[in-house]
Tab-separated table of C-alpha atoms in Angstrom:
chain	number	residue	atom	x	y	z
P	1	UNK	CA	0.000	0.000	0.000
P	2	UNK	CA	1.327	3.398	-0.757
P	3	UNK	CA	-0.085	5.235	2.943
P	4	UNK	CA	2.438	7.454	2.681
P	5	UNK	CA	2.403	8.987	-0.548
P	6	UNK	CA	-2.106	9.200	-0.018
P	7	UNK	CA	-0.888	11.515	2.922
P	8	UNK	CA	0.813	13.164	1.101
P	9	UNK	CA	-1.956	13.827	-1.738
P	10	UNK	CA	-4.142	14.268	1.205
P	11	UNK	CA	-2.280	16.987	2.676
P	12	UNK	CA	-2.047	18.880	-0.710
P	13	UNK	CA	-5.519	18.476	-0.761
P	14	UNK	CA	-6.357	20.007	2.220
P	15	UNK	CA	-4.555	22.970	1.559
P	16	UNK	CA	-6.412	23.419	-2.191
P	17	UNK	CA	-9.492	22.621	-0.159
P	18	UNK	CA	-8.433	25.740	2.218
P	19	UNK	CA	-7.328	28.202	-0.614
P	20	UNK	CA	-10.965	27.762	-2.443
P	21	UNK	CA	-12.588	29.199	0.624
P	22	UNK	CA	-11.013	32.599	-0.941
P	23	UNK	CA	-13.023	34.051	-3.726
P	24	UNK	CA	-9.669	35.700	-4.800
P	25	UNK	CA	-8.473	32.185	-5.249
P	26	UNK	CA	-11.492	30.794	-7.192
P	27	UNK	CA	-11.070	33.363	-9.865
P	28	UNK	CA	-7.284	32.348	-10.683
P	29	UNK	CA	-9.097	28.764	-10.746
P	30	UNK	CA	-10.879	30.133	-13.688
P	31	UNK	CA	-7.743	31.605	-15.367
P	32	UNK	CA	-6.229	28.281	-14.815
P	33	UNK	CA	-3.820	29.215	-11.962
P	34	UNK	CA	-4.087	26.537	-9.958
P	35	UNK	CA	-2.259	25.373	-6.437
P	36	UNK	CA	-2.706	21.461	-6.640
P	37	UNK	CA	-3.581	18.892	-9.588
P	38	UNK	CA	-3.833	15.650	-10.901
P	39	UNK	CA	-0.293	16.331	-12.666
P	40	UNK	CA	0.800	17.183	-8.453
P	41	UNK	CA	-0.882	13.771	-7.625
P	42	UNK	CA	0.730	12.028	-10.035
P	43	UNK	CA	4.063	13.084	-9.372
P	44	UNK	CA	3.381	12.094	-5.866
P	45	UNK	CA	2.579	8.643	-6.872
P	46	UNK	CA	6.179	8.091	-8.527
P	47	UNK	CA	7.972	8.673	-5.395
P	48	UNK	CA	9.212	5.916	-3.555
P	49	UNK	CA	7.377	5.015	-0.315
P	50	UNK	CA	10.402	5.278	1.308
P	51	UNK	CA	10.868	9.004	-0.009
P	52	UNK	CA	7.007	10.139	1.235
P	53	UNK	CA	7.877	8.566	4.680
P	54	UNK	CA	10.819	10.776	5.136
P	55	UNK	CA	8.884	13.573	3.444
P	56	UNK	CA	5.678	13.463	5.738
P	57	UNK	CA	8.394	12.717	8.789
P	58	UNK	CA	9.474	16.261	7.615
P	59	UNK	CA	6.347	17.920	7.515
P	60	UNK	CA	5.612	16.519	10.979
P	61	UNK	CA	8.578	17.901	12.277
P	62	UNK	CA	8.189	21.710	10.690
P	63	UNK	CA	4.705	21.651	11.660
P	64	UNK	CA	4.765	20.390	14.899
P	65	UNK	CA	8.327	21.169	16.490
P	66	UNK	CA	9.111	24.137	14.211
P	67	UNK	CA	5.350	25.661	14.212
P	68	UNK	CA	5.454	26.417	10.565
P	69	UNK	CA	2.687	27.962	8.873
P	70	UNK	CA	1.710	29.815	5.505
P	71	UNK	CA	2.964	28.592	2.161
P	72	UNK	CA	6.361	28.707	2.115
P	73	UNK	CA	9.136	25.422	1.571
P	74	UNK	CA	8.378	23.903	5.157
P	75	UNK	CA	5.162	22.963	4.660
P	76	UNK	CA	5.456	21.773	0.745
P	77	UNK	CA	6.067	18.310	0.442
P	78	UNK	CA	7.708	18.726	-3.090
P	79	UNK	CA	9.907	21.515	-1.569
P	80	UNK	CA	11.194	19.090	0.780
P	81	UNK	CA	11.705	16.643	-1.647
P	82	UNK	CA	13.368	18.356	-4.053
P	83	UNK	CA	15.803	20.462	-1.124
P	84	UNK	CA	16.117	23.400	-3.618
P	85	UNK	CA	17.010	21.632	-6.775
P	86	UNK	CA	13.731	23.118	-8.198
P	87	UNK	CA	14.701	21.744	-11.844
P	88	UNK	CA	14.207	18.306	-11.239
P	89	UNK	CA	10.460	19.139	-8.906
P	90	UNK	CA	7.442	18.127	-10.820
P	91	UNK	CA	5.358	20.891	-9.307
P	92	UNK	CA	7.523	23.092	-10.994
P	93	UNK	CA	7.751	21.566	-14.120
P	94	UNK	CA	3.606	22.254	-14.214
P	95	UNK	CA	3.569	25.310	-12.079
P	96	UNK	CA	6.613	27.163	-12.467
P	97	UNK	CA	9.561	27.417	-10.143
P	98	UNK	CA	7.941	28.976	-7.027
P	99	UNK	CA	10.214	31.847	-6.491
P	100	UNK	CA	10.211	33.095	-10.041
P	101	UNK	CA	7.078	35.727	-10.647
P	102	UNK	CA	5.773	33.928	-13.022
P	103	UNK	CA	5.135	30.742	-10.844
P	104	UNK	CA	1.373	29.953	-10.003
P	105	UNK	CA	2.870	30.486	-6.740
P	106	UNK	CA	3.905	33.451	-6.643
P	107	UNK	CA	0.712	34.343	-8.499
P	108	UNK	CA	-1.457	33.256	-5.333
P	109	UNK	CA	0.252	34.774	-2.960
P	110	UNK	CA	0.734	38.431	-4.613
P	111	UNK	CA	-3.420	37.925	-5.488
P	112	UNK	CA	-4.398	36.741	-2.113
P	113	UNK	CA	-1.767	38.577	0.024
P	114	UNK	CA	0.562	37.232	3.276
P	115	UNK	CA	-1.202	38.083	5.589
P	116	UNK	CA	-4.341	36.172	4.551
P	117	UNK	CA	-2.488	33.194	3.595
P	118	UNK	CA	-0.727	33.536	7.213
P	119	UNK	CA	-4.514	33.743	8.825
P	120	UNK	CA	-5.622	30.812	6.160
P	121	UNK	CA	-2.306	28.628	6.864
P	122	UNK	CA	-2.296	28.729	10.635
P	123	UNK	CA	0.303	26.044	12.476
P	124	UNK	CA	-2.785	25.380	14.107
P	125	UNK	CA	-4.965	24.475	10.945
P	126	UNK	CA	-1.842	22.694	10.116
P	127	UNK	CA	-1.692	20.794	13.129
P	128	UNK	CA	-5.517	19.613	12.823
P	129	UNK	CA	-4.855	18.515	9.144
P	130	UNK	CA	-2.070	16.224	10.390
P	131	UNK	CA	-3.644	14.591	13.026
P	132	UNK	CA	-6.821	14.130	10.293
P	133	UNK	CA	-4.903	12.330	8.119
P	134	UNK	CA	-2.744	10.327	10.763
P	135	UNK	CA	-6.360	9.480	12.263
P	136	UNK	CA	-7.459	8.363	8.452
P	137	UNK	CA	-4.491	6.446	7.860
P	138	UNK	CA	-2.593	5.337	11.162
């Protein structure tokens, strides 16, 4: 069974599920600027086992013991994958590489804004969305 890399989708999920709740966000839907896809999902599904263990290990860690929050690397499972060798990171290859200003990213941050994301991307709504999925899958 591949638990780990579900989590994983899961996860990314969540957070897509949590940016629709802005209308800002629902209109770059519609101009196809998206957050998370099937492309994502698929990508997902050719890491190793092995790799999504150590990568949801991560997220535990910069979630829980590091309290991160927002959008940003600690919190992105292909971020941590990928350790800042963006060419070779799926989610860029169908995104764009997050810090350019072209990146969907970058797009859905500038549209939303930080602080929003901050109040949408709490270590506390992170913290809930881990223990969901451990709860779902553990």
């Amino acid at each position: 069974m591949n638990k780990y890399k579900q989590m994983l989708i899961d996860f990314m999920e969540e957070k897509l599920k949590q940016l629709r709740t802005c209308d800002i966000y629902k209109k770059l839907e519609n101009q196809e600027i998206t957050y998370f896809n099937e492309q994502d999902k698929k990508a997902i599904l050719e890491w190793s086992e092995k790799d999504a263990l150590h990568i949801w290990n991560a997220l535990e860690y910069w979630i829980l013991k590091e309290k991160s929050d927002g959008l940003g690397a600690s919190v992105c499972p292909f971020c941590i994958k990928y350790l800042g060798n963006c060419q070779y990171c799926g989610y860029a290859q169908s995104h764009g590489i997050c810090h350019l200003d072209t990146s969907n990213y970058k797009k859905i941050v500038r549209a939303i804004g930080l602080k929003k994301i901050f109040n949408l991307f709490s270590n506390e709504w992170y913290k809930q969305i881990i223990e969901k999925i451990k709860n779902k899958y553990i």
